[in-house]
Amino acid sequence: MGRIWVSGALCLGMFAGTAIAQSGGASAASYNDLRWYLQGEGGFIASDSSGVDNGVAGYLSVGKPLSAWFSLELDVGYASLDASPSPDYERLLVGVKGVAYLLPGPDANSLGGIRTFLQAGLYCHSVDFIDSQSLNETTSDSISYQLGGGFTYPLSRLFTLVASARYGIDEFQGDVRDDTYYTCTGTLGLRVSFGEFPPDSDNDSVP
Protein backbone atom coordinates (compact mmCIF):
# COMPACT_ATOMS: atom_id res chain seq x y z
CA MET A 1 0.00 0.00 0.00
CA GLY A 2 2.95 2.29 0.66
CA ARG A 3 3.98 2.42 -2.98
CA ILE A 4 0.68 3.89 -4.11
CA TRP A 5 1.03 6.85 -1.75
CA VAL A 6 4.71 7.46 -2.63
CA SER A 7 3.87 7.36 -6.33
CA GLY A 8 0.83 9.54 -5.70
CA ALA A 9 3.00 12.13 -3.94
CA LEU A 10 5.35 12.20 -6.94
CA CYS A 11 2.37 12.71 -9.27
CA LEU A 12 1.14 15.54 -7.04
CA GLY A 13 4.54 17.23 -7.14
CA MET A 14 4.71 17.01 -10.92
CA PHE A 15 1.16 18.33 -11.22
CA ALA A 16 1.69 21.27 -8.87
CA GLY A 17 5.01 22.28 -10.42
CA THR A 18 3.65 22.30 -13.95
CA ALA A 19 0.48 24.20 -13.04
CA ILE A 20 2.27 26.84 -10.96
CA ALA A 21 4.82 27.45 -13.69
CA GLN A 22 2.04 27.85 -16.23
CA SER A 23 -0.03 30.21 -14.09
CA GLY A 24 2.99 32.37 -13.39
CA GLY A 25 3.65 32.77 -17.10
CA ALA A 26 0.15 33.94 -18.05
CA SER A 27 0.07 37.32 -19.75
CA ALA A 28 -2.18 40.14 -18.70
CA ALA A 29 -3.76 40.10 -22.14
CA SER A 30 -4.99 36.50 -21.80
CA TYR A 31 -8.70 36.09 -21.23
CA ASN A 32 -8.86 32.33 -21.46
CA ASP A 33 -10.47 30.70 -18.43
CA LEU A 34 -7.37 29.39 -16.64
CA ARG A 35 -8.89 29.10 -13.18
CA TRP A 36 -8.22 26.20 -10.84
CA TYR A 37 -11.22 23.92 -10.38
CA LEU A 38 -12.50 21.10 -8.18
CA GLN A 39 -14.48 18.35 -9.89
CA GLY A 40 -16.52 15.46 -8.54
CA GLU A 41 -17.96 12.63 -10.65
CA GLY A 42 -19.95 9.50 -9.91
CA GLY A 43 -21.39 6.67 -11.98
CA PHE A 44 -21.03 3.03 -12.94
CA ILE A 45 -18.18 0.68 -13.81
CA ALA A 46 -18.32 -2.63 -15.68
CA SER A 47 -15.66 -5.18 -16.55
CA ASP A 48 -14.80 -5.99 -20.15
CA SER A 49 -15.48 -9.73 -19.95
CA SER A 50 -17.94 -12.37 -21.16
CA GLY A 51 -19.72 -12.36 -17.79
CA VAL A 52 -20.29 -8.67 -17.15
CA ASP A 53 -19.38 -7.58 -13.62
CA ASN A 54 -20.61 -4.15 -12.62
CA GLY A 55 -20.62 -1.69 -9.76
CA VAL A 56 -20.13 1.93 -8.80
CA ALA A 57 -17.25 4.35 -9.33
CA GLY A 58 -16.38 7.90 -8.35
CA TYR A 59 -13.62 10.44 -8.93
CA LEU A 60 -12.50 13.63 -7.20
CA SER A 61 -10.18 15.86 -9.24
CA VAL A 62 -8.27 19.09 -8.87
CA GLY A 63 -7.58 20.67 -12.26
CA LYS A 64 -5.71 23.56 -13.86
CA PRO A 65 -6.13 24.62 -17.51
CA LEU A 66 -2.74 25.22 -19.09
CA SER A 67 -4.28 26.75 -22.22
CA ALA A 68 -7.64 27.08 -23.94
CA TRP A 69 -7.14 23.55 -25.28
CA PHE A 70 -5.51 21.52 -22.50
CA SER A 71 -5.95 20.89 -18.77
CA LEU A 72 -3.98 18.87 -16.24
CA GLU A 73 -5.84 17.10 -13.42
CA LEU A 74 -4.88 15.27 -10.26
CA ASP A 75 -7.35 12.38 -9.86
CA VAL A 76 -8.35 10.31 -6.86
CA GLY A 77 -10.82 7.51 -7.59
CA TYR A 78 -12.71 4.62 -6.02
CA ALA A 79 -14.53 1.71 -7.63
CA SER A 80 -16.30 -1.39 -6.37
CA LEU A 81 -17.48 -4.29 -8.55
CA ASP A 82 -19.64 -7.26 -7.69
CA ALA A 83 -17.68 -9.94 -9.52
CA SER A 84 -19.71 -12.98 -8.42
CA PRO A 85 -18.84 -15.83 -8.50
CA SER A 86 -15.28 -14.45 -8.58
CA PRO A 87 -13.89 -12.39 -5.68
CA ASP A 88 -15.34 -8.90 -5.43
CA TYR A 89 -13.10 -6.06 -6.59
CA GLU A 90 -12.43 -2.78 -4.76
CA ARG A 91 -10.00 -0.24 -6.22
CA LEU A 92 -8.47 2.94 -4.86
CA LEU A 93 -6.31 4.94 -7.28
CA VAL A 94 -4.46 8.23 -7.54
CA GLY A 95 -2.77 9.71 -10.60
CA VAL A 96 -2.46 12.44 -13.20
CA LYS A 97 -4.78 12.92 -16.18
CA GLY A 98 -4.42 15.10 -19.27
CA VAL A 99 -7.56 16.54 -20.87
CA ALA A 100 -7.40 17.77 -24.48
CA TYR A 101 -10.39 19.85 -25.63
CA LEU A 102 -11.58 19.70 -29.22
CA LEU A 103 -13.18 23.17 -28.98
CA PRO A 104 -11.69 26.31 -27.38
CA GLY A 105 -12.76 27.44 -23.94
CA PRO A 106 -14.96 30.39 -22.94
CA ASP A 107 -13.68 33.91 -23.45
CA ALA A 108 -14.42 37.12 -21.58
CA ASN A 109 -17.66 37.68 -23.50
CA SER A 110 -19.21 34.22 -23.69
CA LEU A 111 -19.39 31.03 -21.65
CA GLY A 112 -19.65 29.01 -24.84
CA GLY A 113 -21.59 25.74 -25.08
CA ILE A 114 -20.81 22.04 -25.13
CA ARG A 115 -17.08 21.26 -25.30
CA THR A 116 -15.98 17.74 -26.20
CA PHE A 117 -12.68 16.38 -24.95
CA LEU A 118 -10.31 13.43 -24.99
CA GLN A 119 -8.51 12.30 -21.85
CA ALA A 120 -5.68 9.99 -20.84
CA GLY A 121 -4.48 9.12 -17.35
CA LEU A 122 -1.73 7.22 -15.57
CA TYR A 123 -2.56 5.96 -12.09
CA CYS A 124 -1.16 4.05 -9.16
CA HIS A 125 -3.78 1.76 -7.65
CA SER A 126 -4.42 -0.49 -4.71
CA VAL A 127 -6.96 -3.23 -5.45
CA ASP A 128 -8.56 -5.57 -2.93
CA PHE A 129 -10.03 -8.87 -4.13
CA ILE A 130 -12.54 -10.05 -1.53
CA ASP A 131 -14.07 -13.55 -1.61
CA SER A 132 -17.68 -13.06 -0.50
CA GLN A 133 -17.88 -16.63 0.87
CA SER A 134 -14.58 -17.11 2.68
CA LEU A 135 -13.99 -13.34 3.22
CA ASN A 136 -10.35 -13.89 2.24
CA GLU A 137 -8.76 -10.71 0.92
CA THR A 138 -5.90 -10.30 -1.57
CA THR A 139 -4.36 -6.87 -2.19
CA SER A 140 -2.37 -5.79 -5.24
CA ASP A 141 -0.60 -2.43 -5.72
CA SER A 142 0.31 -1.60 -9.28
CA ILE A 143 -0.42 0.63 -12.29
CA SER A 144 -3.59 1.59 -14.19
CA TYR A 145 -4.00 3.26 -17.57
CA GLN A 146 -7.17 5.02 -18.70
CA LEU A 147 -8.29 6.48 -22.03
CA GLY A 148 -11.60 8.16 -22.74
CA GLY A 149 -13.55 11.23 -23.62
CA GLY A 150 -16.61 13.25 -22.78
CA PHE A 151 -18.06 16.73 -22.75
CA THR A 152 -18.56 19.74 -20.50
CA TYR A 153 -21.45 22.19 -20.44
CA PRO A 154 -21.32 25.50 -18.51
CA LEU A 155 -24.19 26.09 -16.08
CA SER A 156 -22.79 29.43 -14.89
CA ARG A 157 -19.42 31.13 -14.54
CA LEU A 158 -18.76 29.00 -11.46
CA PHE A 159 -20.39 25.63 -12.23
CA THR A 160 -19.91 23.27 -15.17
CA LEU A 161 -21.58 19.95 -15.92
CA VAL A 162 -19.11 17.17 -16.80
CA ALA A 163 -19.84 13.80 -18.40
CA SER A 164 -17.16 11.28 -19.31
CA ALA A 165 -16.46 7.68 -20.32
CA ARG A 166 -13.21 5.82 -19.65
CA TYR A 167 -11.69 2.53 -20.75
CA GLY A 168 -9.21 1.29 -18.16
CA ILE A 169 -6.46 -1.30 -17.98
CA ASP A 170 -5.50 -2.37 -14.45
CA GLU A 171 -2.30 -4.38 -14.10
CA PHE A 172 -1.77 -6.58 -11.04
CA GLN A 173 1.08 -8.18 -9.17
CA GLY A 174 0.96 -10.98 -6.63
CA ASP A 175 -1.34 -13.94 -6.08
CA VAL A 176 -4.38 -12.90 -8.15
CA ARG A 177 -6.46 -14.76 -10.74
CA ASP A 178 -5.59 -12.48 -13.68
CA ASP A 179 -2.63 -10.14 -14.09
CA THR A 180 -4.70 -7.63 -16.12
CA TYR A 181 -8.26 -6.35 -15.65
CA TYR A 182 -10.21 -4.27 -18.17
CA THR A 183 -12.98 -1.87 -17.17
CA CYS A 184 -15.43 0.58 -18.74
CA THR A 185 -16.58 3.53 -16.61
CA GLY A 186 -19.24 6.17 -17.21
CA THR A 187 -19.64 9.16 -14.89
CA LEU A 188 -21.56 12.42 -14.52
CA GLY A 189 -20.42 15.23 -12.27
CA LEU A 190 -19.99 18.89 -11.44
CA ARG A 191 -16.99 21.20 -11.75
CA VAL A 192 -16.58 24.23 -9.48
CA SER A 193 -14.14 26.91 -10.67
CA PHE A 194 -12.34 29.22 -8.25
CA GLY A 195 -11.78 32.94 -8.83
CA GLU A 196 -13.36 35.59 -11.00
CA PHE A 197 -13.97 35.20 -14.72
CA PRO A 198 -13.51 37.22 -16.82
CA PRO A 199 -10.55 38.55 -14.85
CA ASP A 200 -10.49 42.02 -13.34
CA SER A 201 -8.37 44.91 -14.60
CA ASP A 202 -5.07 43.53 -13.27
CA ASN A 203 -5.92 39.97 -14.42
CA ASP A 204 -5.40 38.39 -10.98
CA SER A 205 -9.03 37.24 -10.57
CA VAL A 206 -9.15 38.99 -7.19
CA PRO A 207 -11.50 41.99 -6.78
PDB file of C-alpha atoms in Angstrom:
ATOM      1  CA  MET A   1       0.000   0.000   0.000  1.00  0.00           C
ATOM      2  CA  GLY A   2       2.945   2.289   0.661  1.00  0.00           C
ATOM      3  CA  ARG A   3       3.982   2.416  -2.983  1.00  0.00           C
ATOM      4  CA  ILE A   4       0.679   3.885  -4.113  1.00  0.00           C
ATOM      5  CA  TRP A   5       1.034   6.852  -1.746  1.00  0.00           C
ATOM      6  CA  VAL A   6       4.706   7.455  -2.626  1.00  0.00           C
ATOM      7  CA  SER A   7       3.868   7.363  -6.331  1.00  0.00           C
ATOM      8  CA  GLY A   8       0.833   9.545  -5.700  1.00  0.00           C
ATOM      9  CA  ALA A   9       2.995  12.127  -3.940  1.00  0.00           C
ATOM     10  CA  LEU A  10       5.352  12.202  -6.936  1.00  0.00           C
ATOM     11  CA  CYS A  11       2.368  12.707  -9.266  1.00  0.00           C
ATOM     12  CA  LEU A  12       1.137  15.539  -7.035  1.00  0.00           C
ATOM     13  CA  GLY A  13       4.541  17.233  -7.142  1.00  0.00           C
ATOM     14  CA  MET A  14       4.713  17.015 -10.924  1.00  0.00           C
ATOM     15  CA  PHE A  15       1.160  18.329 -11.217  1.00  0.00           C
ATOM     16  CA  ALA A  16       1.686  21.273  -8.868  1.00  0.00           C
ATOM     17  CA  GLY A  17       5.009  22.285 -10.415  1.00  0.00           C
ATOM     18  CA  THR A  18       3.653  22.305 -13.955  1.00  0.00           C
ATOM     19  CA  ALA A  19       0.479  24.198 -13.035  1.00  0.00           C
ATOM     20  CA  ILE A  20       2.272  26.840 -10.957  1.00  0.00           C
ATOM     21  CA  ALA A  21       4.818  27.448 -13.693  1.00  0.00           C
ATOM     22  CA  GLN A  22       2.037  27.848 -16.234  1.00  0.00           C
ATOM     23  CA  SER A  23      -0.029  30.206 -14.091  1.00  0.00           C
ATOM     24  CA  GLY A  24       2.988  32.368 -13.385  1.00  0.00           C
ATOM     25  CA  GLY A  25       3.645  32.766 -17.103  1.00  0.00           C
ATOM     26  CA  ALA A  26       0.155  33.942 -18.050  1.00  0.00           C
ATOM     27  CA  SER A  27       0.074  37.315 -19.750  1.00  0.00           C
ATOM     28  CA  ALA A  28      -2.183  40.136 -18.701  1.00  0.00           C
ATOM     29  CA  ALA A  29      -3.756  40.101 -22.143  1.00  0.00           C
ATOM     30  CA  SER A  30      -4.987  36.504 -21.799  1.00  0.00           C
ATOM     31  CA  TYR A  31      -8.703  36.089 -21.228  1.00  0.00           C
ATOM     32  CA  ASN A  32      -8.857  32.325 -21.456  1.00  0.00           C
ATOM     33  CA  ASP A  33     -10.475  30.697 -18.434  1.00  0.00           C
ATOM     34  CA  LEU A  34      -7.369  29.394 -16.643  1.00  0.00           C
ATOM     35  CA  ARG A  35      -8.894  29.099 -13.183  1.00  0.00           C
ATOM     36  CA  TRP A  36      -8.220  26.203 -10.841  1.00  0.00           C
ATOM     37  CA  TYR A  37     -11.217  23.916 -10.376  1.00  0.00           C
ATOM     38  CA  LEU A  38     -12.499  21.096  -8.181  1.00  0.00           C
ATOM     39  CA  GLN A  39     -14.479  18.353  -9.888  1.00  0.00           C
ATOM     40  CA  GLY A  40     -16.520  15.456  -8.537  1.00  0.00           C
ATOM     41  CA  GLU A  41     -17.958  12.626 -10.651  1.00  0.00           C
ATOM     42  CA  GLY A  42     -19.953   9.497  -9.911  1.00  0.00           C
ATOM     43  CA  GLY A  43     -21.391   6.674 -11.985  1.00  0.00           C
ATOM     44  CA  PHE A  44     -21.027   3.032 -12.943  1.00  0.00           C
ATOM     45  CA  ILE A  45     -18.183   0.681 -13.807  1.00  0.00           C
ATOM     46  CA  ALA A  46     -18.318  -2.629 -15.679  1.00  0.00           C
ATOM     47  CA  SER A  47     -15.664  -5.185 -16.546  1.00  0.00           C
ATOM     48  CA  ASP A  48     -14.803  -5.990 -20.148  1.00  0.00           C
ATOM     49  CA  SER A  49     -15.477  -9.728 -19.946  1.00  0.00           C
ATOM     50  CA  SER A  50     -17.940 -12.372 -21.159  1.00  0.00           C
ATOM     51  CA  GLY A  51     -19.722 -12.359 -17.793  1.00  0.00           C
ATOM     52  CA  VAL A  52     -20.294  -8.675 -17.153  1.00  0.00           C
ATOM     53  CA  ASP A  53     -19.382  -7.581 -13.615  1.00  0.00           C
ATOM     54  CA  ASN A  54     -20.615  -4.154 -12.623  1.00  0.00           C
ATOM     55  CA  GLY A  55     -20.618  -1.694  -9.756  1.00  0.00           C
ATOM     56  CA  VAL A  56     -20.126   1.930  -8.800  1.00  0.00           C
ATOM     57  CA  ALA A  57     -17.252   4.352  -9.333  1.00  0.00           C
ATOM     58  CA  GLY A  58     -16.376   7.897  -8.353  1.00  0.00           C
ATOM     59  CA  TYR A  59     -13.615  10.436  -8.933  1.00  0.00           C
ATOM     60  CA  LEU A  60     -12.502  13.626  -7.204  1.00  0.00           C
ATOM     61  CA  SER A  61     -10.184  15.858  -9.237  1.00  0.00           C
ATOM     62  CA  VAL A  62      -8.272  19.094  -8.873  1.00  0.00           C
ATOM     63  CA  GLY A  63      -7.583  20.672 -12.260  1.00  0.00           C
ATOM     64  CA  LYS A  64      -5.706  23.562 -13.859  1.00  0.00           C
ATOM     65  CA  PRO A  65      -6.128  24.616 -17.511  1.00  0.00           C
ATOM     66  CA  LEU A  66      -2.735  25.222 -19.089  1.00  0.00           C
ATOM     67  CA  SER A  67      -4.277  26.751 -22.219  1.00  0.00           C
ATOM     68  CA  ALA A  68      -7.636  27.080 -23.945  1.00  0.00           C
ATOM     69  CA  TRP A  69      -7.137  23.554 -25.280  1.00  0.00           C
ATOM     70  CA  PHE A  70      -5.513  21.518 -22.504  1.00  0.00           C
ATOM     71  CA  SER A  71      -5.946  20.894 -18.767  1.00  0.00           C
ATOM     72  CA  LEU A  72      -3.983  18.872 -16.240  1.00  0.00           C
ATOM     73  CA  GLU A  73      -5.838  17.100 -13.423  1.00  0.00           C
ATOM     74  CA  LEU A  74      -4.879  15.266 -10.261  1.00  0.00           C
ATOM     75  CA  ASP A  75      -7.347  12.376  -9.863  1.00  0.00           C
ATOM     76  CA  VAL A  76      -8.354  10.306  -6.861  1.00  0.00           C
ATOM     77  CA  GLY A  77     -10.817   7.511  -7.594  1.00  0.00           C
ATOM     78  CA  TYR A  78     -12.706   4.624  -6.020  1.00  0.00           C
ATOM     79  CA  ALA A  79     -14.530   1.712  -7.634  1.00  0.00           C
ATOM     80  CA  SER A  80     -16.304  -1.392  -6.370  1.00  0.00           C
ATOM     81  CA  LEU A  81     -17.475  -4.290  -8.554  1.00  0.00           C
ATOM     82  CA  ASP A  82     -19.643  -7.262  -7.689  1.00  0.00           C
ATOM     83  CA  ALA A  83     -17.675  -9.941  -9.522  1.00  0.00           C
ATOM     84  CA  SER A  84     -19.713 -12.977  -8.416  1.00  0.00           C
ATOM     85  CA  PRO A  85     -18.841 -15.828  -8.502  1.00  0.00           C
ATOM     86  CA  SER A  86     -15.283 -14.449  -8.578  1.00  0.00           C
ATOM     87  CA  PRO A  87     -13.894 -12.394  -5.681  1.00  0.00           C
ATOM     88  CA  ASP A  88     -15.336  -8.896  -5.433  1.00  0.00           C
ATOM     89  CA  TYR A  89     -13.098  -6.062  -6.586  1.00  0.00           C
ATOM     90  CA  GLU A  90     -12.433  -2.775  -4.756  1.00  0.00           C
ATOM     91  CA  ARG A  91     -10.002  -0.241  -6.223  1.00  0.00           C
ATOM     92  CA  LEU A  92      -8.466   2.944  -4.864  1.00  0.00           C
ATOM     93  CA  LEU A  93      -6.312   4.939  -7.279  1.00  0.00           C
ATOM     94  CA  VAL A  94      -4.455   8.230  -7.545  1.00  0.00           C
ATOM     95  CA  GLY A  95      -2.774   9.712 -10.596  1.00  0.00           C
ATOM     96  CA  VAL A  96      -2.460  12.440 -13.204  1.00  0.00           C
ATOM     97  CA  LYS A  97      -4.776  12.917 -16.181  1.00  0.00           C
ATOM     98  CA  GLY A  98      -4.421  15.102 -19.270  1.00  0.00           C
ATOM     99  CA  VAL A  99      -7.564  16.542 -20.871  1.00  0.00           C
ATOM    100  CA  ALA A 100      -7.398  17.774 -24.483  1.00  0.00           C
ATOM    101  CA  TYR A 101     -10.386  19.845 -25.628  1.00  0.00           C
ATOM    102  CA  LEU A 102     -11.581  19.700 -29.215  1.00  0.00           C
ATOM    103  CA  LEU A 103     -13.179  23.171 -28.984  1.00  0.00           C
ATOM    104  CA  PRO A 104     -11.688  26.315 -27.382  1.00  0.00           C
ATOM    105  CA  GLY A 105     -12.763  27.444 -23.939  1.00  0.00           C
ATOM    106  CA  PRO A 106     -14.959  30.387 -22.942  1.00  0.00           C
ATOM    107  CA  ASP A 107     -13.685  33.911 -23.452  1.00  0.00           C
ATOM    108  CA  ALA A 108     -14.423  37.123 -21.578  1.00  0.00           C
ATOM    109  CA  ASN A 109     -17.660  37.677 -23.503  1.00  0.00           C
ATOM    110  CA  SER A 110     -19.212  34.218 -23.689  1.00  0.00           C
ATOM    111  CA  LEU A 111     -19.387  31.035 -21.654  1.00  0.00           C
ATOM    112  CA  GLY A 112     -19.650  29.006 -24.843  1.00  0.00           C
ATOM    113  CA  GLY A 113     -21.593  25.739 -25.080  1.00  0.00           C
ATOM    114  CA  ILE A 114     -20.811  22.040 -25.128  1.00  0.00           C
ATOM    115  CA  ARG A 115     -17.078  21.258 -25.301  1.00  0.00           C
ATOM    116  CA  THR A 116     -15.983  17.739 -26.200  1.00  0.00           C
ATOM    117  CA  PHE A 117     -12.677  16.384 -24.949  1.00  0.00           C
ATOM    118  CA  LEU A 118     -10.306  13.429 -24.985  1.00  0.00           C
ATOM    119  CA  GLN A 119      -8.513  12.300 -21.848  1.00  0.00           C
ATOM    120  CA  ALA A 120      -5.676   9.989 -20.835  1.00  0.00           C
ATOM    121  CA  GLY A 121      -4.485   9.119 -17.353  1.00  0.00           C
ATOM    122  CA  LEU A 122      -1.725   7.221 -15.574  1.00  0.00           C
ATOM    123  CA  TYR A 123      -2.565   5.956 -12.092  1.00  0.00           C
ATOM    124  CA  CYS A 124      -1.157   4.046  -9.161  1.00  0.00           C
ATOM    125  CA  HIS A 125      -3.778   1.763  -7.650  1.00  0.00           C
ATOM    126  CA  SER A 126      -4.420  -0.486  -4.706  1.00  0.00           C
ATOM    127  CA  VAL A 127      -6.961  -3.231  -5.450  1.00  0.00           C
ATOM    128  CA  ASP A 128      -8.558  -5.574  -2.925  1.00  0.00           C
ATOM    129  CA  PHE A 129     -10.026  -8.875  -4.127  1.00  0.00           C
ATOM    130  CA  ILE A 130     -12.538 -10.053  -1.525  1.00  0.00           C
ATOM    131  CA  ASP A 131     -14.069 -13.550  -1.613  1.00  0.00           C
ATOM    132  CA  SER A 132     -17.676 -13.064  -0.496  1.00  0.00           C
ATOM    133  CA  GLN A 133     -17.880 -16.626   0.870  1.00  0.00           C
ATOM    134  CA  SER A 134     -14.577 -17.107   2.685  1.00  0.00           C
ATOM    135  CA  LEU A 135     -13.987 -13.337   3.223  1.00  0.00           C
ATOM    136  CA  ASN A 136     -10.353 -13.893   2.235  1.00  0.00           C
ATOM    137  CA  GLU A 137      -8.761 -10.712   0.919  1.00  0.00           C
ATOM    138  CA  THR A 138      -5.900 -10.299  -1.568  1.00  0.00           C
ATOM    139  CA  THR A 139      -4.356  -6.871  -2.192  1.00  0.00           C
ATOM    140  CA  SER A 140      -2.375  -5.791  -5.243  1.00  0.00           C
ATOM    141  CA  ASP A 141      -0.601  -2.434  -5.715  1.00  0.00           C
ATOM    142  CA  SER A 142       0.310  -1.605  -9.285  1.00  0.00           C
ATOM    143  CA  ILE A 143      -0.422   0.633 -12.292  1.00  0.00           C
ATOM    144  CA  SER A 144      -3.592   1.590 -14.189  1.00  0.00           C
ATOM    145  CA  TYR A 145      -3.999   3.264 -17.573  1.00  0.00           C
ATOM    146  CA  GLN A 146      -7.167   5.016 -18.698  1.00  0.00           C
ATOM    147  CA  LEU A 147      -8.294   6.477 -22.025  1.00  0.00           C
ATOM    148  CA  GLY A 148     -11.600   8.155 -22.739  1.00  0.00           C
ATOM    149  CA  GLY A 149     -13.555  11.233 -23.622  1.00  0.00           C
ATOM    150  CA  GLY A 150     -16.607  13.255 -22.783  1.00  0.00           C
ATOM    151  CA  PHE A 151     -18.062  16.734 -22.747  1.00  0.00           C
ATOM    152  CA  THR A 152     -18.565  19.737 -20.498  1.00  0.00           C
ATOM    153  CA  TYR A 153     -21.452  22.194 -20.443  1.00  0.00           C
ATOM    154  CA  PRO A 154     -21.317  25.501 -18.507  1.00  0.00           C
ATOM    155  CA  LEU A 155     -24.191  26.086 -16.083  1.00  0.00           C
ATOM    156  CA  SER A 156     -22.795  29.431 -14.894  1.00  0.00           C
ATOM    157  CA  ARG A 157     -19.422  31.131 -14.537  1.00  0.00           C
ATOM    158  CA  LEU A 158     -18.761  28.999 -11.458  1.00  0.00           C
ATOM    159  CA  PHE A 159     -20.393  25.633 -12.227  1.00  0.00           C
ATOM    160  CA  THR A 160     -19.912  23.266 -15.170  1.00  0.00           C
ATOM    161  CA  LEU A 161     -21.580  19.949 -15.922  1.00  0.00           C
ATOM    162  CA  VAL A 162     -19.109  17.171 -16.798  1.00  0.00           C
ATOM    163  CA  ALA A 163     -19.841  13.795 -18.404  1.00  0.00           C
ATOM    164  CA  SER A 164     -17.159  11.276 -19.306  1.00  0.00           C
ATOM    165  CA  ALA A 165     -16.464   7.685 -20.321  1.00  0.00           C
ATOM    166  CA  ARG A 166     -13.206   5.825 -19.653  1.00  0.00           C
ATOM    167  CA  TYR A 167     -11.692   2.533 -20.751  1.00  0.00           C
ATOM    168  CA  GLY A 168      -9.209   1.286 -18.164  1.00  0.00           C
ATOM    169  CA  ILE A 169      -6.457  -1.304 -17.979  1.00  0.00           C
ATOM    170  CA  ASP A 170      -5.499  -2.373 -14.453  1.00  0.00           C
ATOM    171  CA  GLU A 171      -2.299  -4.383 -14.101  1.00  0.00           C
ATOM    172  CA  PHE A 172      -1.773  -6.584 -11.041  1.00  0.00           C
ATOM    173  CA  GLN A 173       1.082  -8.184  -9.175  1.00  0.00           C
ATOM    174  CA  GLY A 174       0.959 -10.979  -6.635  1.00  0.00           C
ATOM    175  CA  ASP A 175      -1.340 -13.941  -6.082  1.00  0.00           C
ATOM    176  CA  VAL A 176      -4.381 -12.904  -8.152  1.00  0.00           C
ATOM    177  CA  ARG A 177      -6.459 -14.762 -10.735  1.00  0.00           C
ATOM    178  CA  ASP A 178      -5.593 -12.480 -13.684  1.00  0.00           C
ATOM    179  CA  ASP A 179      -2.629 -10.141 -14.091  1.00  0.00           C
ATOM    180  CA  THR A 180      -4.705  -7.629 -16.120  1.00  0.00           C
ATOM    181  CA  TYR A 181      -8.260  -6.349 -15.651  1.00  0.00           C
ATOM    182  CA  TYR A 182     -10.213  -4.273 -18.165  1.00  0.00           C
ATOM    183  CA  THR A 183     -12.984  -1.872 -17.174  1.00  0.00           C
ATOM    184  CA  CYS A 184     -15.429   0.584 -18.736  1.00  0.00           C
ATOM    185  CA  THR A 185     -16.576   3.530 -16.608  1.00  0.00           C
ATOM    186  CA  GLY A 186     -19.244   6.174 -17.214  1.00  0.00           C
ATOM    187  CA  THR A 187     -19.642   9.156 -14.887  1.00  0.00           C
ATOM    188  CA  LEU A 188     -21.558  12.419 -14.516  1.00  0.00           C
ATOM    189  CA  GLY A 189     -20.424  15.232 -12.272  1.00  0.00           C
ATOM    190  CA  LEU A 190     -19.992  18.890 -11.440  1.00  0.00           C
ATOM    191  CA  ARG A 191     -16.990  21.202 -11.751  1.00  0.00           C
ATOM    192  CA  VAL A 192     -16.578  24.228  -9.485  1.00  0.00           C
ATOM    193  CA  SER A 193     -14.140  26.913 -10.670  1.00  0.00           C
ATOM    194  CA  PHE A 194     -12.340  29.223  -8.246  1.00  0.00           C
ATOM    195  CA  GLY A 195     -11.784  32.941  -8.831  1.00  0.00           C
ATOM    196  CA  GLU A 196     -13.362  35.590 -11.003  1.00  0.00           C
ATOM    197  CA  PHE A 197     -13.966  35.195 -14.725  1.00  0.00           C
ATOM    198  CA  PRO A 198     -13.514  37.217 -16.819  1.00  0.00           C
ATOM    199  CA  PRO A 199     -10.551  38.552 -14.845  1.00  0.00           C
ATOM    200  CA  ASP A 200     -10.493  42.018 -13.342  1.00  0.00           C
ATOM    201  CA  SER A 201      -8.372  44.914 -14.598  1.00  0.00           C
ATOM    202  CA  ASP A 202      -5.074  43.531 -13.266  1.00  0.00           C
ATOM    203  CA  ASN A 203      -5.921  39.970 -14.421  1.00  0.00           C
ATOM    204  CA  ASP A 204      -5.397  38.393 -10.985  1.00  0.00           C
ATOM    205  CA  SER A 205      -9.032  37.237 -10.572  1.00  0.00           C
ATOM    206  CA  VAL A 206      -9.147  38.986  -7.192  1.00  0.00           C
ATOM    207  CA  PRO A 207     -11.503  41.985  -6.776  1.00  0.00           C
TER     208      PRO A 207
END
